[in-house]
Coordinates of C-alpha atoms in Angstrom, one line a residue:
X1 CA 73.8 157.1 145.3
X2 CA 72.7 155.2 148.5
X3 CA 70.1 156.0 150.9
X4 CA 70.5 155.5 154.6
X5 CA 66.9 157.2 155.7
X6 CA 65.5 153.6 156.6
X7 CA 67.7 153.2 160.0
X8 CA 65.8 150.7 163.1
X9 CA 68.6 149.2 165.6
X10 CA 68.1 146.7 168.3
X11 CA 70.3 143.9 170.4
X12 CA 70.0 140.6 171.9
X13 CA 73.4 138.1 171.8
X14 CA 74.6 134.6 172.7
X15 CA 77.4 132.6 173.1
X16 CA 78.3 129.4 174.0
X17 CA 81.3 130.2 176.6
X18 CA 81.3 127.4 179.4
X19 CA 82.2 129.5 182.3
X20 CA 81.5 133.2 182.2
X21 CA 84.6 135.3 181.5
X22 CA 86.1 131.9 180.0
X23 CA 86.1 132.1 176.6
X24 CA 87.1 129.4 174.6
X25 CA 88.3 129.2 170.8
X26 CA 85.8 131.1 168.9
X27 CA 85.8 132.4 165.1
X28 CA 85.0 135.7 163.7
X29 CA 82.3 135.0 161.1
X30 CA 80.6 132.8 158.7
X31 CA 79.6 134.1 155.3
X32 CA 77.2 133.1 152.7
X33 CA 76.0 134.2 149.0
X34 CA 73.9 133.4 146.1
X35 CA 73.1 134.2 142.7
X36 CA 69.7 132.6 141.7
X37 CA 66.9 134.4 139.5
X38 CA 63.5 133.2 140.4
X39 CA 64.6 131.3 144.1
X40 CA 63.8 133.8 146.8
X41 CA 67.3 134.6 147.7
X42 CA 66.5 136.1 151.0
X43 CA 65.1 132.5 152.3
X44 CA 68.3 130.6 151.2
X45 CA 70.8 133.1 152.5
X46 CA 68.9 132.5 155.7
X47 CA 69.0 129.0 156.0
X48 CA 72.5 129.2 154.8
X49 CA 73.6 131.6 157.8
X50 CA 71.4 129.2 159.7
X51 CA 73.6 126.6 159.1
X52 CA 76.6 128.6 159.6
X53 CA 75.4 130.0 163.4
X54 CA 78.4 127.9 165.5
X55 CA 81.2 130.7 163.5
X56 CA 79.3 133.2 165.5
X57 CA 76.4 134.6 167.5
X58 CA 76.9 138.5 168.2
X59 CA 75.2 139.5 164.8
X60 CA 73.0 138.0 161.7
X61 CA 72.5 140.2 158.3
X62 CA 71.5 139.8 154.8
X63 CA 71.9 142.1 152.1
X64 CA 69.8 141.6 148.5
X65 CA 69.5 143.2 145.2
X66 CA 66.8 143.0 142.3
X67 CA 69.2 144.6 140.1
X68 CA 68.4 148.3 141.0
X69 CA 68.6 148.3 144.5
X70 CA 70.2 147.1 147.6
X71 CA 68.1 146.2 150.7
X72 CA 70.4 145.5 153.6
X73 CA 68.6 143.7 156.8
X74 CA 71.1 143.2 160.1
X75 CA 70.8 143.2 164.1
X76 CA 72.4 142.1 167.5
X77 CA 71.4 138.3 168.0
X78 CA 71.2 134.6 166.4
X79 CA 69.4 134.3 163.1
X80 CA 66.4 133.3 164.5
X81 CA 66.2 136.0 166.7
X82 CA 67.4 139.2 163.8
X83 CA 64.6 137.5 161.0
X84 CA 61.1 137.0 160.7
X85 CA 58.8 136.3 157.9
X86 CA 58.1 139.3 157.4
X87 CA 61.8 140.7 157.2
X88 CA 62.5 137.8 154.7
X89 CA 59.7 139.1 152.3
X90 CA 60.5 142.6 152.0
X91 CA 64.4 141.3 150.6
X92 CA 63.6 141.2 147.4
X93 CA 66.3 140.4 144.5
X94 CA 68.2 137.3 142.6
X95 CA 71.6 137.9 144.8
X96 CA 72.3 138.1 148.3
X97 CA 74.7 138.1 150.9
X98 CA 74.7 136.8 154.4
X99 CA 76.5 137.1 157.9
X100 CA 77.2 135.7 161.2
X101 CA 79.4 137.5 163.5
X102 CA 80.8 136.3 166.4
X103 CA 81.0 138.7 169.4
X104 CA 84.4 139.5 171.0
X105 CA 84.7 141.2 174.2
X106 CA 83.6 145.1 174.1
X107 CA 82.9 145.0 170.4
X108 CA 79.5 144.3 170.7
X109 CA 77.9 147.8 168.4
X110 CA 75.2 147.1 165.9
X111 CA 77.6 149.9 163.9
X112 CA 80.1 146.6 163.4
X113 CA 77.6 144.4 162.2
X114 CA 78.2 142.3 158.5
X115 CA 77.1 142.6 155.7
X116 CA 78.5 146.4 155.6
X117 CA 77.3 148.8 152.8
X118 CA 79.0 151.3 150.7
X119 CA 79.4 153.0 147.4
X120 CA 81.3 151.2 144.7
X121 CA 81.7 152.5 141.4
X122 CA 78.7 153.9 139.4
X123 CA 76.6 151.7 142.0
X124 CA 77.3 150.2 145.8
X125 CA 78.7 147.1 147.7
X126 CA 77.6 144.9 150.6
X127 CA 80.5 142.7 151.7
X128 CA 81.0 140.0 154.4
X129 CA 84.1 139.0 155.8
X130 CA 85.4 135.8 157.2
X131 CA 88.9 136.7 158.9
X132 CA 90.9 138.8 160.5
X133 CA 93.6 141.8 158.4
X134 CA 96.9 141.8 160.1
X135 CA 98.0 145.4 157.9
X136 CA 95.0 147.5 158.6
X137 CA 97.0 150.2 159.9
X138 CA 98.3 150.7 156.5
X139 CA 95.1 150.1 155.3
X140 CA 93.4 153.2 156.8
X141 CA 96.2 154.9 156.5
X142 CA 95.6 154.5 152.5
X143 CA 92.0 155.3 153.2
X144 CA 92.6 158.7 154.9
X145 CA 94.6 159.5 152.0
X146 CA 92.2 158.8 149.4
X147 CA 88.8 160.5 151.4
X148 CA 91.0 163.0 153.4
X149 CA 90.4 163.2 157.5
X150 CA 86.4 162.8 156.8
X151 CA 85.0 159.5 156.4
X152 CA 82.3 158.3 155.1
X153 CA 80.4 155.2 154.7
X154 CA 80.2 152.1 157.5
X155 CA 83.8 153.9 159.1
X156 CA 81.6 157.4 159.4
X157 CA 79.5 155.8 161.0
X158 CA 80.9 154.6 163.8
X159 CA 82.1 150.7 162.5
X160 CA 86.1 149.9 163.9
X161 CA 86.3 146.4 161.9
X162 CA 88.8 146.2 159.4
X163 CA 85.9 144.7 157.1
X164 CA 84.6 148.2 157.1
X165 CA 88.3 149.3 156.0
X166 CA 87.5 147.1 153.4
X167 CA 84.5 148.1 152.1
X168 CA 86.1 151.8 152.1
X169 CA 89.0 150.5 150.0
X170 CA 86.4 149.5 147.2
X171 CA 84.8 152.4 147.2
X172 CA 87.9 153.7 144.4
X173 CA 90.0 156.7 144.5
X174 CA 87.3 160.0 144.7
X175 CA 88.4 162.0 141.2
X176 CA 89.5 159.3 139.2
X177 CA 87.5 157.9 136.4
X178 CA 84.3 155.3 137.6
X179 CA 85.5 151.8 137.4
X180 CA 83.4 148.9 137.7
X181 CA 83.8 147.0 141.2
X182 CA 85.6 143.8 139.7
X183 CA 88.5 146.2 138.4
X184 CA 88.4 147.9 141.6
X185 CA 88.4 144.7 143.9
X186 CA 91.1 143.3 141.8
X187 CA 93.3 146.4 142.7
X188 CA 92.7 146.1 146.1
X189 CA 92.7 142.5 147.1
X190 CA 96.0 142.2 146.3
X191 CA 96.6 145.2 148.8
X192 CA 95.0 143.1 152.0
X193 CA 97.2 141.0 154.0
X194 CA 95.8 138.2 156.6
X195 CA 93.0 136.1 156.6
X196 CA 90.1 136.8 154.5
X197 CA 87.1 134.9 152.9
X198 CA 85.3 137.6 151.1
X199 CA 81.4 137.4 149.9
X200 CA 80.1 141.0 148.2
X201 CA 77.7 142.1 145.9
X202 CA 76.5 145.0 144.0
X203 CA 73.5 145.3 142.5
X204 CA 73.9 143.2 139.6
X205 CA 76.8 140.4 140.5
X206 CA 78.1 138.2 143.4
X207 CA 82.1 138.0 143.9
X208 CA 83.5 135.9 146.3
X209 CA 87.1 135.9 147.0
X210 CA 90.3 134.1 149.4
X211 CA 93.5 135.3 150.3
X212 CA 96.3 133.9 148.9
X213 CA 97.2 131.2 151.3
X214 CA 93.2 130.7 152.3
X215 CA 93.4 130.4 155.8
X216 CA 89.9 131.0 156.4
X217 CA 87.1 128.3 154.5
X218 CA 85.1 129.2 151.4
X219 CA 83.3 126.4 149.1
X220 CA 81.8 127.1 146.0
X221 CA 78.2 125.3 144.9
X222 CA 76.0 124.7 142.1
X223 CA 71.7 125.8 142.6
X224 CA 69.5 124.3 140.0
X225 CA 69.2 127.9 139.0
X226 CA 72.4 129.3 140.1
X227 CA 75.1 129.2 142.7
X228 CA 75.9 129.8 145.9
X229 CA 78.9 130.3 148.1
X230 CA 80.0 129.8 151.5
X231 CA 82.4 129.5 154.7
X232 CA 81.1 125.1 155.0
X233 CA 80.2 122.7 152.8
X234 CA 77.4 122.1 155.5
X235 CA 75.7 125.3 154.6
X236 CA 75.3 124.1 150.8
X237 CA 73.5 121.1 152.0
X238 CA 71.2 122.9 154.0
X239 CA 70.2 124.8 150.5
X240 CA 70.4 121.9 148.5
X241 CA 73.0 123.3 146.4
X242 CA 76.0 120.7 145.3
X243 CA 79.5 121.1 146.0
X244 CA 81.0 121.8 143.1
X245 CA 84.9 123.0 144.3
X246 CA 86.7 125.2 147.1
X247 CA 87.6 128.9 146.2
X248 CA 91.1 129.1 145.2
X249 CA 93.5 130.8 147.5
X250 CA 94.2 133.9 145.6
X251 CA 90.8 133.6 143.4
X252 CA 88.3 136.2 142.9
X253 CA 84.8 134.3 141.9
X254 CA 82.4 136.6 139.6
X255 CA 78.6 135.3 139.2
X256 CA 76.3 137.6 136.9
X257 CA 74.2 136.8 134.2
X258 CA 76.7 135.6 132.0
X259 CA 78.0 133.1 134.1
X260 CA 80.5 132.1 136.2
X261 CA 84.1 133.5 135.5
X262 CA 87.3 133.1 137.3
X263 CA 90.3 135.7 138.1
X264 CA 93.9 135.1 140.2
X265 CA 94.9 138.3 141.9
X266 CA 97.8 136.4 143.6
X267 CA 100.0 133.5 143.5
X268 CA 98.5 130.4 145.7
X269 CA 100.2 129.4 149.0
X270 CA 97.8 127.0 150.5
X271 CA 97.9 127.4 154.4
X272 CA 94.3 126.4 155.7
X273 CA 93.5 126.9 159.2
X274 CA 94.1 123.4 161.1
X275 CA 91.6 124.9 164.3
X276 CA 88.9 124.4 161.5
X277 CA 89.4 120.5 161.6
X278 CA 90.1 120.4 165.4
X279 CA 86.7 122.4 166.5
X280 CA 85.9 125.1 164.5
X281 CA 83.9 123.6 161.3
X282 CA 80.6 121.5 161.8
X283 CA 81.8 118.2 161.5
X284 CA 79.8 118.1 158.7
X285 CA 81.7 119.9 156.8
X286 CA 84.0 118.9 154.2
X287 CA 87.7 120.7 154.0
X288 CA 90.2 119.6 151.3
X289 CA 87.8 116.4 150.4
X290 CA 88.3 115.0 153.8
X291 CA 85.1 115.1 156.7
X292 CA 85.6 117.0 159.5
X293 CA 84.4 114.4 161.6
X294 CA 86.4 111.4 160.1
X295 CA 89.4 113.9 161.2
X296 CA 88.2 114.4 164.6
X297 CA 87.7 111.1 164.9
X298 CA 91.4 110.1 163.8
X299 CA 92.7 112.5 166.0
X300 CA 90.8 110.6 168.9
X301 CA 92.7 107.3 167.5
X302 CA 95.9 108.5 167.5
X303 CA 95.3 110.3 170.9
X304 CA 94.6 107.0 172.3
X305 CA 97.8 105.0 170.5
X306 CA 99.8 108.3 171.9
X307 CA 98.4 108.5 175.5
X308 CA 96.8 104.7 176.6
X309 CA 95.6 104.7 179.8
X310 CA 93.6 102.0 181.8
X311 CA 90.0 103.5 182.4
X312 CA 86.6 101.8 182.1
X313 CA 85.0 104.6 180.3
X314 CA 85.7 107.2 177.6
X315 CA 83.4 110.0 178.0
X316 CA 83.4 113.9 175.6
X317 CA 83.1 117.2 176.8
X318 CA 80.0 117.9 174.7
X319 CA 79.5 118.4 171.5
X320 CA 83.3 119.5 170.7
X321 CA 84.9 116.4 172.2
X322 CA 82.5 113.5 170.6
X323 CA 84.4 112.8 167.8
X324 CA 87.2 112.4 169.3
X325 CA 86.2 110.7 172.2
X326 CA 84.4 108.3 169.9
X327 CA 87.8 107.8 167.7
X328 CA 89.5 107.2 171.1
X329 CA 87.1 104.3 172.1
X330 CA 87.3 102.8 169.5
X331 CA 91.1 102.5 169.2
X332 CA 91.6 101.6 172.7
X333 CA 88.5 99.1 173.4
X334 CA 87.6 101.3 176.1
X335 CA 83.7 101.4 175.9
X336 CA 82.4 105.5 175.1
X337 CA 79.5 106.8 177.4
X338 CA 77.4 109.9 177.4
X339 CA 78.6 110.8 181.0
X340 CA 77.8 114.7 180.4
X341 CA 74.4 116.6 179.4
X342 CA 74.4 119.5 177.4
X343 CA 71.8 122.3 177.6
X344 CA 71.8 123.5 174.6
X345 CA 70.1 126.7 175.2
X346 CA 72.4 128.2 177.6
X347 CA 74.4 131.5 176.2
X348 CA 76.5 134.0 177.8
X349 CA 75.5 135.0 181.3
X350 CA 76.0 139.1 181.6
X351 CA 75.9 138.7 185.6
X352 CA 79.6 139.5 186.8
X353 CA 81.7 136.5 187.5
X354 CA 81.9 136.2 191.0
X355 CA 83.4 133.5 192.4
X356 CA 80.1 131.9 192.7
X357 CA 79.1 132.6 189.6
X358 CA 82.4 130.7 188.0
X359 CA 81.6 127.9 190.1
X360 CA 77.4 127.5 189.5
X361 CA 78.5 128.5 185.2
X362 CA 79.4 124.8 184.2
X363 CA 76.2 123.3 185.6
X364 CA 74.4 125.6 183.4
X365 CA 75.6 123.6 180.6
X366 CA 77.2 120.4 181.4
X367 CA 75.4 118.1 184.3
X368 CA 77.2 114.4 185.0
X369 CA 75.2 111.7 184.5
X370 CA 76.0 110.4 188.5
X371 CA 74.5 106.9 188.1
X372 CA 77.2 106.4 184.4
X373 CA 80.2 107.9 186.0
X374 CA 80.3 106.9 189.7
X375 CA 83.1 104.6 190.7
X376 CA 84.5 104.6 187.1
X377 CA 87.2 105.4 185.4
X378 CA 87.4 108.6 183.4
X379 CA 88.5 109.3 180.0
X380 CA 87.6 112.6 179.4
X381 CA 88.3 113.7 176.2
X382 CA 88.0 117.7 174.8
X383 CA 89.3 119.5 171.6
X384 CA 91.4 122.3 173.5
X385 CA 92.5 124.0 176.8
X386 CA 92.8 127.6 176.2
X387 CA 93.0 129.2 179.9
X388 CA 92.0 125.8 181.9
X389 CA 89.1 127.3 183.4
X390 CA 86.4 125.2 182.3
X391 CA 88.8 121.7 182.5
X392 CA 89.3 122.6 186.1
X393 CA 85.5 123.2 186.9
X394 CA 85.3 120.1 184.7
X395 CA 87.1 117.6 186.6
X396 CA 86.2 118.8 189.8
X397 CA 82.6 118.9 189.3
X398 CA 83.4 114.9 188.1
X399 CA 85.2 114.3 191.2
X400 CA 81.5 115.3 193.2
X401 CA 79.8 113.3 191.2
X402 CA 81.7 110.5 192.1
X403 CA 84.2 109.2 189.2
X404 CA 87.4 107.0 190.5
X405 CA 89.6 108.4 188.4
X406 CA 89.9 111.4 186.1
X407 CA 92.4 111.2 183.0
X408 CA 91.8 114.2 180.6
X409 CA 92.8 114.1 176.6
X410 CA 93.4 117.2 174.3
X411 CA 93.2 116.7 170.3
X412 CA 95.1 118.9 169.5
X413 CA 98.2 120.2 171.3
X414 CA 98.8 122.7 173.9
X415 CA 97.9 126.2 172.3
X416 CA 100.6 128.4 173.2
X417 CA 100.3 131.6 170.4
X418 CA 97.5 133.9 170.1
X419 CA 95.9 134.0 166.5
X420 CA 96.0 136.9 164.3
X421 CA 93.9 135.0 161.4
X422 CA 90.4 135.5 162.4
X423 CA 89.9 132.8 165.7
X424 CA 89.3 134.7 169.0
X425 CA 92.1 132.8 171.7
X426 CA 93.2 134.7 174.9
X427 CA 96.2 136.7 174.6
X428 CA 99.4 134.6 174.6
X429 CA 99.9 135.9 178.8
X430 CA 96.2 133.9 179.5
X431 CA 97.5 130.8 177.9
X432 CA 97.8 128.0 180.5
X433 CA 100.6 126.3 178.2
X434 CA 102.4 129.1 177.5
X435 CA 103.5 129.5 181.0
X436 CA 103.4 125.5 182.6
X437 CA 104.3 122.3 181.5
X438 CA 101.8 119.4 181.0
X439 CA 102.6 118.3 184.0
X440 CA 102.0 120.9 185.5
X441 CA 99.0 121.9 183.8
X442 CA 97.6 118.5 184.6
X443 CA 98.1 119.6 188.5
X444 CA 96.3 122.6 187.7
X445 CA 93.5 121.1 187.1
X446 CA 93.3 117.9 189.7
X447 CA 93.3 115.2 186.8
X448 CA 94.7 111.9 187.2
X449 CA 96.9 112.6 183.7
X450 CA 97.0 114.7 181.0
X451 CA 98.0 114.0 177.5
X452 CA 98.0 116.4 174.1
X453 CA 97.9 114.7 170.7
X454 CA 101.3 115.0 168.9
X455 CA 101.4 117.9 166.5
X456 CA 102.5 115.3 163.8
X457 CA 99.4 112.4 165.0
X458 CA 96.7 115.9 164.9
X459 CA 98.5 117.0 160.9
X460 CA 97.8 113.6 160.0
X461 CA 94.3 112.8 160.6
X462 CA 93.5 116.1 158.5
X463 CA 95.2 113.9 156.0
X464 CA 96.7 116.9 154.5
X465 CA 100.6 118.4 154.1
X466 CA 102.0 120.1 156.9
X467 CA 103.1 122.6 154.5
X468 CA 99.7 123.5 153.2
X469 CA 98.1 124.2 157.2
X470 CA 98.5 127.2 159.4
X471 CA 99.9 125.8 162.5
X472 CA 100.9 128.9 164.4
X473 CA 98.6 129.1 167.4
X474 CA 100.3 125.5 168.9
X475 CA 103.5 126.7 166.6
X476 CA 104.0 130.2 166.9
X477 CA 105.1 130.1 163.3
X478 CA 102.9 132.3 161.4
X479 CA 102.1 132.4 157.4
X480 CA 101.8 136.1 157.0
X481 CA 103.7 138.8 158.5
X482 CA 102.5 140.7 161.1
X483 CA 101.8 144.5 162.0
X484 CA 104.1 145.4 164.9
X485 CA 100.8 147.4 166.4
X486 CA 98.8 144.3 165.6
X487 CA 96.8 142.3 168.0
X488 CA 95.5 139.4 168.6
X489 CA 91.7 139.0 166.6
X490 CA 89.8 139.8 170.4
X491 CA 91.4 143.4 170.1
X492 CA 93.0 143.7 166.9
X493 CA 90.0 145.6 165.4
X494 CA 90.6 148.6 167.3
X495 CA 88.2 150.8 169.5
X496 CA 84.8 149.3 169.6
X497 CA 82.2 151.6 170.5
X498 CA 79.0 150.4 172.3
X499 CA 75.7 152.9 171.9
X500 CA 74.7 154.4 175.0
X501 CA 70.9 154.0 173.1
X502 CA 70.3 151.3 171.1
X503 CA 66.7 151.7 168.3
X504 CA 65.2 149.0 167.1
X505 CA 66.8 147.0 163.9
X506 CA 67.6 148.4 160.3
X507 CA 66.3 147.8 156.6
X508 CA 68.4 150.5 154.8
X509 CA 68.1 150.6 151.0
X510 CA 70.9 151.6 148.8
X511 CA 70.9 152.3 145.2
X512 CA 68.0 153.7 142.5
X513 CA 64.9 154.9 144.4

């Protein structure tokens, strides 16, 4: 039985979009759990979503259990904004599971905010999902025929993610006999196809699971008295747990007090996500033993051996483009500047984008450093041009301040397919290289030259097999089949609906009581 009496909703949301209504590369989710009798779980699950807040800023929760009950905490906004202190001390329990979300346009409802809650056997599940379903048609389509046309749980109430789908799914079959949630999840993982990094709970055990080719992250790590999982390596460091191993594509993890135990619920076909090393992960993050940032920065290298140029300085689009930028120096002797200041604090503006709006968005966050860049020589060196809005505000807001010469490098090449895996591109008709040529991209945006890094120079600084990454967003050749109704991850959920009145936020308590 589970209780939602306990219901407070609120908002407040970020992002870190250059130009209004130009959204770059964004992922879906971070993810986070722990098993740890005697820590206070509720404090390392939020330092751990702290850590992962750059995989997304709609929504934060945290879900916990003290073996009898399950006390699920989530709102609109960053961490910091969604917990207090005292939020953090009425989440009582040895496990937990934590959430980022990251907001796509129009699905913005508190109703699709992680971790979601449901029953699960003799007891209930709160689940977090890194990733994006390409079959959830099918999906709900086996849900309706198990519950009939009424729904219950996070879909009855008003959630259109396919993590609520999910959560449905694990719910069993209503009239057949109880079965615990590990039986149940490994009948219905096997079912899901698409990107997912799972991390669930009920109110005795953590589970964390990847699909079969694990496209999306997930790291296991060991606590002095437990373990913890998560989407980055850089979130286990901010515990002070040690990494121990990555999940297994095709591994369901099970944590209780018994241990740690290990089950396959299919066959492995590594195809990690390549956007994680180009901008996606901190680049403190580890993936596949190799540093994100010792990747970034080889790409910079072999950007500059594939595109030389003669310049006098090599500046990044801040913070995606530093490590590149700084490989790039290095390799060509050119000397690296900080030509560009960040504000850091400056989110997504609601005011429409009028033209003047577009124009003034940039200088909200990047401001040239006049008295570095005049009369020189640009390099100017980013991860990725989705639509080319914010390289064209770019270079022409570099032009004004007074730079010679403007030469702009990519590293990673032209993105040209949408992504159906969890990352939240444009649709393939709003890609700029789907539609023009380098050169002509390069005119688009008034720089001196343009150069991409080679698809083979960005595989190799990952320093891992073309045959084990998911290339399809510069390829267009995609791991898993899709849906024919499918979209890309910014609509692919379905029909978002936003509350005409929002309450204030929501402790709901599932379980014994």
């Amino acid at each position: 039985m589970w209780d939602h009496s306990l219901v407070r909703r609120g908002d407040g949301r970020l992002s870190h979009d250059l130009l209004p209504g130009d959204k770059g590369p964004q992922d879906e989710c971070g993810v986070f759990g722990v098993w740890a009798p005697g820590e206070e779980v509720a404090r390392l699950t939020y330092f751990g979503i702290y850590a992962l807040q750059h995989r997304g800023q709609e929504s934060a929760g945290i879900a916990t259990s003290n073996g009898e009950q399950l006390r699920v905490y989530k709102d609109m906004g960053l961490v910091s904004q969604v917990f207090d202190d005292q939020t953090l001390s009425a989440l009582q329990g040895h496990i937990a599971v934590g959430h980022v979300r990251y907001a796509t346009t129009g699905a913005s409802a508190w109703e699709n905010a992680q971790p979601t809650l449901g029953p699960a056997g003799a007891g209930t599940v709160a689940l977090g999902h890194n990733g994006n379903l390409t079959n959830t048609r099918s999906l709900m389509e086996e849900v309706r025929r198990r519950s009939g046309a009424d729904l219950s749980g996070e879909l009855g109430r008003g959630s259109s993610t396919d993590t609520a789908v999910i959560t449905a799914l694990l719910a069993g079959t209503p009239g057949e006999p109880v079965r615990s949630l590990e039986d149940t999840a490994m009948d219905v993982l096997p079912m899901l196809q698409g990107a997912f990094s799972l991390v669930f709970m009920d109110e005795h055990s953590l589970y964390a699971a990847r699909d079969a080719h694990g496209i999306r992250p997930l790291v296991l790590g060991r606590l002095q008295r437990g373990w913890a999982v998560a989407s980055e390596t850089a979130a286990l460091d901010i515990v002070g747990a040690t990494f121990v191993r990555e999940v297994e594509p095709g591994e369901l993890l099970i944590i209780d007090e018994d241990g740690l135990r290990t089950r396959h619920f299919a066959r492995p076909e590594p195809r990690g996500c390549v956007f994680e090393y180009v901008y996606l992960a901190r680049p403190d993050t580890q993936i596949a033993g190799r540093s994100v940032n010792a990747a970034r920065s080889e790409m910079g290298r072999v950007l500059a051996r594939e595109h030389p140029v003669e310049a006098d300085l090599v500046i990044p689009t801040p913070d995606s483009g530093t490590p590149a930028a700084i490989g790039y120096a290095q390799a060509s002797g050119i000397p690296f500047a900080q030509g560009l200041v960040k504000n850091a604090y400056v989110g997504r503006t609601f005011i429409q984008p009028t033209d003047t709006i577009r124009q003034l968005g940039i200088k909200l966050k990047l401001n040239p450093l006049r008295e570095v860049i005049a009369g020189k020589r640009l390099v100017v060196v980013d991860d990725s041009i989705v639509r080319g809005n914010t390289q064209r505000a770019l270079v022409r807001m570099l032009r004004e301040a007074g730079a010679a010469e403007i030469h702009v490098r990519i590293s990673s090449p032209p993105v040209k397919w949408p992504c159906f895996y969890g990352i939240d591109f444009a649709t393939r008709a709003e890609l700029i290289a789907n539609g023009m040529s380098t050169e002509e991209i390069r005119a688009s945006l008034d720089a001196d030259s343009l150069g991409y890094i080679s698809p083979e120079g960005m595989i190799e600084a990952t320093a891992v097999p073309e045959e084990r990454l998911c290339t399809a967003c510069f390829t267009g050749r995609y791991p898993v089949p899709v849906e024919e109704t499918t979209e890309p991850a910014e609509s692919h959920r379905g029909s978002y609906h936003v509350l005409p009145h929002r309450p204030s936020p929501t402790l709901t308590i599932a379980g014994a009581q």
